[in-house]
Amino acid sequence: MRTAPSWTELSWPELSRGAGDLGALFAFRRHGLADASRRRLRASVLVCFALTVSVIVVPAYLRSALPSDRVGHLVAVMPSFYLGFGVLAIMASITSGGGRELIPRDEAVAFPISSVTEHLAALLLAPLNVAWVIQAWAILGATSYVFGPHALAATVVPVLLWIVLATALGQVVGWTFEGLRRGRHGLLVTRSLSAAAFAGVALLVLDDHLTTVLDHSPTVSVYLASLAAQTGHWTRWGISLAVLLALIALAFLAGLVPARWALHRPLRDELRLEGERHEPARNPRSDLAAMLRLDRASIWRSVPLRRGLLVLAMMPGAVALAGNLEWRLITLLPGLVASGAALLFGVNAWCLDGRGALWRDSLPVAPGLAYAAKVIVLFEVLLAAAGLTIVLAAVRAGLPDRAELAAVVGAAVVVSAQVVAACLGWSVRSPYAVDLRSARATPAPPVVMAGYSARLAVVTTVTGLLFSATSLAPGPGPAILLAIPLLCWSGWRLARTAAAWSQPAIRSRVIAVVAS
Amino acid sequence: MGSPEAEDGVRISVRGLKVRFGAVEAVRGIDLLAYGGRGTALLGRNGAGKSTTMRVLAGVIPPTEGDVRVDGIDVAVEPLAVKRASGYCPDVGGLVPRATPWEHLQLTARLRRLDSWELRAQDLLERFDLAAAAHRVTGGFSHGMGRRFSVVLAAFGEPGILLLDEPFDGVDPLGVEATQQVISDAKARGAAVLVSTHLRDLAMQACEDVLVLRGGAAVAAIDSADLVGEEGARAYRALLD
């Protein structure tokens, strides 16, 4: 029964209509793709599917090649591993303001899109996140490795369902968090909740109770469901599957309520930022300083950018703190942070100017200086975020020796340079008109973002691993020797993009697209 | 030394301008002369090529073909010098969403090498009723406020060439009055003013010359007096068909 007209979006007919609208919106986006992009998209889906099958099948046949005690360790941590995926799904949903938008907000205003459609779209777009994909592959691969090839398909089905359930639960929490954030004292409430959660985990770590808590994780049931397939307890397996399916349906339906609640609340934080007074700073002393000031303001006055950068800088550092990471592993963190930070705006750097890009390009300033401003501002943001992560990680890692210090500093500088070079290239080749006002906005369409994040993840992880190896050397020499050619390569890429940017025809295309 | 055209008072000279975006030809051959101390209106339907022409004159888009000179400077060769000579109010947005008006003015003043600009900036903001919003980010502005501030930015450096693309769009009567005053002031100090708009009556008040565009080409270059009143409306309507 409908309790009020405003709740009509939570009726069965609306659910059906929402699903239909989602199909129309997907078609709308698909029609906007060029033929080459559609081919690339189809190829990417096929590659993803093939890789997913591979991560399920291949590890199952590797088991005998490794010592059995390693398998034992894995068995013990599998439920925690599954729980980790759930935490990731929740974090991804919270940081994206409840979930990604299929159609940007300013384009969507022309269409009657219900919260049901928004919720469905956010669920379907959740996997377009390289962290989600890699974590999903990791738990599937680990499950397959632990149980081996016997009844493999039946064994991984509970894990697949857990991935769906965790994503749906992540949406429930994400929408709820977004709804709270949009409340009158939203920032205070959400920051208090985040601090309490962080403090709770820190207490568990410090009291050495984390393992006990993880041993009672509800995801033990998922592991037992997989085990039931192995041992031929098919009734137990079937019941577990039925329970997981019912929970998925419940989580999906439960997500509709906070989705509607959150989406109908005003964007208080954003409105506050737009309404508040910003005291004027003294007049800039150079053209570059003037350009940088505007770019920095565009970053730090954007709710999604500010929040995203803070989360990216803090979370890996917090994980390193909790996990007591050694310096050789800390070299992997700058790549993770730099890639994530670049995905907030760097992959479409001129979107910082929004519709002001046209005016800004009409100012009498050399194109090279405008380009340098974007390079500097992106580089400093990535380095700052990576630096904060390293400082947090260093709290428990102790003092590094010279090789470790050179490795971690080299990793931070090199991956930042690599990411800046890649991002500026993409920004000039493939600009998009986006408004980064909303926490749900992304600097490029979700599918494109998935491609960018995958490419950045591969490059920065490989670089991080190389620097990790140099940290084992007796001195800083190998790290320095590794950094020099990599920095030169990034410098050459940046110079190549600068040459493209200096051409009026290319520059005007970027500006016209971004400002449209 | 200026070109012969500059000596005749011509500050903008466009001959055979063509602009192509891939397969689309946005401008298909426009000739235009604009003089110092006079206003020139660019009129025409949507897609006639008005905004593209303005962008070329502002040095933002390179011409595909043709000779375009602003104060004798070839736009294709020296776009930076053209940007120094002109003030441009774009047709869309035109403002960096998370910067304040004062920060826009600071950047403009710095890049245009303006000294002691603060009083003039304050005066313009007050004339356009934007003084109270000087330190709020422009992302929260209404459409009309954004248009008014874009005009302020274009006129701020007292440029010799003032390019206003749809300056009256969505602007209230007081904003229209302030914009008309800015145009009058610019003409009085010898600037060439180009106004692109759909609002014929306002354009006729602001400008002495009119260029009517259709389908990316110029179809008439006439005196604004010919497009005033009911008779002018009929003549203009006939030019659009």
Coordinates of N, CA, C and O in Angstrom, one line a residue, chain A residues 213-288:
Chain A
V213 N 37.7 -11.3 15.9 CA 36.5 -10.7 15.3 C 36.4 -11.3 13.9 O 35.3 -11.7 13.5
L214 N 37.5 -11.4 13.1 CA 37.4 -11.9 11.8 C 37.0 -13.3 11.7 O 36.3 -13.8 10.8
D215 N 37.4 -14.1 12.7 CA 37.0 -15.5 12.8 C 35.5 -15.7 12.9 O 35.0 -16.8 12.6
H216 N 34.8 -14.7 13.4 CA 33.3 -14.7 13.5 C 32.7 -14.0 12.4 O 31.5 -13.6 12.5
S217 N 33.4 -13.7 11.3 CA 32.8 -13.0 10.2 C 31.6 -13.8 9.6 O 31.7 -15.0 9.5
P218 N 30.6 -13.1 9.2 CA 29.4 -13.8 8.5 C 29.9 -14.5 7.2 O 29.2 -15.4 6.7
T219 N 31.0 -14.1 6.7 CA 31.4 -14.6 5.4 C 32.0 -16.1 5.6 O 32.2 -16.7 4.6
V220 N 32.1 -16.5 6.8 CA 32.4 -17.9 7.1 C 31.4 -18.8 6.4 O 31.7 -19.9 5.8
S221 N 30.1 -18.3 6.3 CA 29.0 -19.1 5.7 C 29.3 -19.3 4.2 O 29.0 -20.3 3.6
V222 N 29.9 -18.3 3.6 CA 30.2 -18.4 2.2 C 31.2 -19.4 1.9 O 31.1 -20.3 1.0
Y223 N 32.2 -19.4 2.8 CA 33.3 -20.4 2.7 C 32.7 -21.8 2.9 O 33.0 -22.8 2.2
L224 N 31.8 -22.0 3.9 CA 31.2 -23.3 4.2 C 30.3 -23.7 3.0 O 30.3 -24.9 2.7
A225 N 29.7 -22.8 2.3 CA 28.9 -23.2 1.2 C 29.8 -23.7 0.1 O 29.4 -24.7 -0.6
S226 N 30.9 -23.1 -0.2 CA 31.9 -23.7 -1.1 C 32.4 -25.0 -0.7 O 32.5 -25.9 -1.5
L227 N 32.6 -25.1 0.6 CA 33.1 -26.4 1.1 C 32.1 -27.5 0.9 O 32.4 -28.7 0.6
A228 N 30.8 -27.2 1.1 CA 29.7 -28.1 0.9 C 29.7 -28.7 -0.5 O 29.5 -29.9 -0.7
A229 N 30.1 -27.9 -1.5 CA 30.1 -28.4 -2.9 C 31.3 -29.4 -3.0 O 31.2 -30.4 -3.7
Q230 N 32.3 -29.1 -2.3 CA 33.5 -30.0 -2.4 C 33.2 -31.4 -1.7 O 33.7 -32.4 -2.2
T231 N 32.5 -31.3 -0.6 CA 32.3 -32.6 0.1 C 31.0 -33.3 -0.3 O 30.6 -34.3 0.3
G232 N 30.3 -32.7 -1.2 CA 29.1 -33.4 -1.8 C 27.9 -33.2 -0.9 O 26.9 -33.9 -1.1
H233 N 27.9 -32.2 0.0 CA 26.7 -31.9 0.8 C 25.8 -31.0 0.0 O 25.7 -29.8 0.3
W234 N 25.1 -31.5 -1.0 CA 24.4 -30.7 -1.9 C 23.2 -30.0 -1.3 O 22.8 -28.9 -1.8
T235 N 22.6 -30.6 -0.3 CA 21.4 -30.0 0.3 C 21.9 -28.7 1.0 O 21.3 -27.6 0.8
R236 N 23.0 -28.9 1.8 CA 23.5 -27.7 2.5 C 23.9 -26.6 1.5 O 23.7 -25.4 1.6
W237 N 24.5 -27.1 0.4 CA 25.0 -26.1 -0.7 C 23.8 -25.4 -1.3 O 23.8 -24.2 -1.5
G238 N 22.7 -26.2 -1.5 CA 21.5 -25.6 -2.2 C 20.8 -24.6 -1.2 O 20.4 -23.5 -1.7
I239 N 20.8 -24.9 0.1 CA 20.2 -24.0 1.0 C 21.0 -22.7 1.1 O 20.4 -21.6 1.1
S240 N 22.3 -22.9 1.1 CA 23.2 -21.7 1.2 C 22.9 -20.8 0.0 O 22.9 -19.6 0.1
L241 N 22.8 -21.4 -1.2 CA 22.6 -20.6 -2.4 C 21.3 -19.9 -2.3 O 21.2 -18.7 -2.7
A242 N 20.2 -20.6 -1.8 CA 18.9 -20.0 -1.7 C 19.0 -18.8 -0.7 O 18.4 -17.7 -1.0
V243 N 19.7 -19.0 0.4 CA 19.8 -17.9 1.3 C 20.5 -16.7 0.7 O 20.1 -15.5 0.8
L244 N 21.6 -17.0 0.0 CA 22.4 -15.9 -0.6 C 21.5 -15.1 -1.7 O 21.5 -13.9 -1.7
L245 N 20.7 -15.9 -2.4 CA 19.9 -15.3 -3.5 C 18.8 -14.4 -2.8 O 18.5 -13.3 -3.3
A246 N 18.2 -15.0 -1.7 CA 17.2 -14.2 -1.0 C 17.8 -12.9 -0.4 O 17.2 -11.8 -0.5
L247 N 19.0 -13.0 0.1 CA 19.7 -11.8 0.7 C 20.0 -10.8 -0.4 O 19.9 -9.6 -0.2
I248 N 20.4 -11.3 -1.6 CA 20.6 -10.4 -2.7 C 19.4 -9.6 -3.1 O 19.4 -8.4 -3.2
A249 N 18.2 -10.3 -3.2 CA 17.0 -9.7 -3.5 C 16.6 -8.7 -2.4 O 16.2 -7.5 -2.7
L250 N 16.8 -9.1 -1.1 CA 16.5 -8.2 0.0 C 17.4 -6.9 -0.1 O 16.9 -5.8 0.1
A251 N 18.7 -7.2 -0.3 CA 19.6 -6.0 -0.3 C 19.3 -5.1 -1.4 O 19.3 -3.8 -1.2
F252 N 18.9 -5.6 -2.6 CA 18.6 -4.8 -3.7 C 17.4 -3.9 -3.4 O 17.3 -2.7 -3.6
L253 N 16.3 -4.6 -2.8 CA 15.1 -3.9 -2.5 C 15.3 -2.9 -1.4 O 14.8 -1.8 -1.4
A254 N 16.2 -3.3 -0.4 CA 16.4 -2.4 0.7 C 17.2 -1.1 0.3 O 17.0 -0.1 0.8
G255 N 18.0 -1.3 -0.8 CA 18.8 -0.2 -1.3 C 17.9 0.9 -1.9 O 18.3 2.1 -2.0
L256 N 16.7 0.5 -2.4 CA 15.8 1.5 -3.0 C 15.4 2.6 -2.0 O 15.2 3.7 -2.4
V257 N 15.2 2.2 -0.7 CA 14.7 3.1 0.3 C 15.7 4.3 0.5 O 15.4 5.4 0.3
P258 N 17.0 3.9 0.9 CA 18.0 5.0 1.1 C 18.3 5.7 -0.2 O 18.7 6.9 -0.1
A259 N 18.2 5.0 -1.3 CA 18.5 5.7 -2.6 C 17.5 6.8 -2.8 O 17.9 8.0 -3.1
R260 N 16.3 6.5 -2.6 CA 15.2 7.5 -2.8 C 15.4 8.7 -1.8 O 15.3 9.8 -2.2
W261 N 15.7 8.3 -0.6 CA 15.9 9.2 0.5 C 17.0 10.2 0.2 O 16.9 11.4 0.3
A262 N 18.1 9.6 -0.2 CA 19.4 10.4 -0.4 C 19.2 11.3 -1.6 O 19.5 12.5 -1.6
L263 N 18.6 10.7 -2.7 CA 18.5 11.5 -4.0 C 17.5 12.7 -3.9 O 17.6 13.6 -4.7
H264 N 16.6 12.6 -2.9 CA 15.6 13.6 -2.8 C 16.1 14.7 -1.8 O 15.3 15.7 -1.5
R265 N 17.2 14.5 -1.2 CA 17.7 15.5 -0.2 C 18.6 16.5 -1.0 O 19.2 16.2 -2.0
P266 N 18.6 17.8 -0.5 CA 19.5 18.8 -1.2 C 21.0 18.5 -1.0 O 21.4 17.9 0.0
L267 N 21.8 19.0 -1.9 CA 23.2 18.8 -1.8 C 23.8 19.9 -0.9 O 24.4 20.9 -1.4
R268 N 23.6 19.7 0.4 CA 23.9 20.8 1.3 C 25.4 21.2 1.3 O 25.7 22.3 1.3
D269 N 26.3 20.2 1.3 CA 27.7 20.5 1.3 C 28.1 21.3 0.1 O 28.8 22.3 0.2
E270 N 27.6 20.9 -1.1 CA 27.9 21.6 -2.3 C 27.3 23.0 -2.3 O 28.0 23.9 -2.7
L271 N 26.1 23.1 -1.8 CA 25.4 24.4 -1.8 C 26.1 25.3 -0.8 O 26.3 26.5 -1.0
R272 N 26.6 24.7 0.3 CA 27.3 25.5 1.3 C 28.6 26.1 0.7 O 28.9 27.3 0.8
L273 N 29.3 25.2 0.0 CA 30.6 25.7 -0.7 C 30.3 26.8 -1.7 O 31.1 27.7 -1.8
E274 N 29.2 26.7 -2.4 CA 28.8 27.7 -3.4 C 28.4 29.0 -2.8 O 28.5 30.1 -3.4
G275 N 27.8 28.9 -1.6 CA 27.3 30.1 -0.9 C 28.3 30.8 0.0 O 28.1 32.0 0.3
E276 N 29.3 30.1 0.4 CA 30.2 30.7 1.4 C 31.2 31.7 0.7 O 31.5 31.7 -0.4
R277 N 31.6 32.6 1.6 CA 32.5 33.7 1.1 C 34.0 33.2 1.2 O 34.4 32.6 2.1
H278 N 34.7 33.5 0.1 CA 36.1 33.1 0.1 C 36.9 34.4 0.1 O 36.9 35.2 -0.9
E279 N 37.6 34.7 1.2 CA 38.4 35.9 1.3 C 39.4 36.0 0.2 O 40.1 35.0 -0.1
P280 N 39.5 37.2 -0.4 CA 40.5 37.3 -1.5 C 41.9 37.2 -1.0 O 42.3 37.8 0.0
A281 N 42.7 36.5 -1.8 CA 44.2 36.5 -1.5 C 44.8 37.7 -2.1 O 44.2 38.4 -3.0
R282 N 46.1 38.0 -1.8 CA 46.8 39.1 -2.4 C 47.0 38.8 -3.9 O 47.0 37.6 -4.3
N283 N 47.2 39.8 -4.7 CA 47.3 39.6 -6.1 C 48.5 38.8 -6.4 O 49.6 38.9 -5.8
P284 N 48.4 37.8 -7.4 CA 49.5 36.9 -7.7 C 50.6 37.7 -8.3 O 50.5 38.7 -9.0
R285 N 51.8 37.1 -8.0 CA 53.1 37.8 -8.5 C 53.6 37.4 -9.8 O 54.5 37.9 -10.4
S286 N 53.0 36.3 -10.3 CA 53.4 35.9 -11.7 C 52.2 35.3 -12.4 O 51.2 34.9 -11.8
D287 N 52.4 35.1 -13.7 CA 51.3 34.6 -14.5 C 51.0 33.1 -14.1 O 49.9 32.7 -14.0
L288 N 52.1 32.4 -13.9 CA 51.9 31.0 -13.5 C 51.2 30.9 -12.1 O 50.3 30.1 -12.0

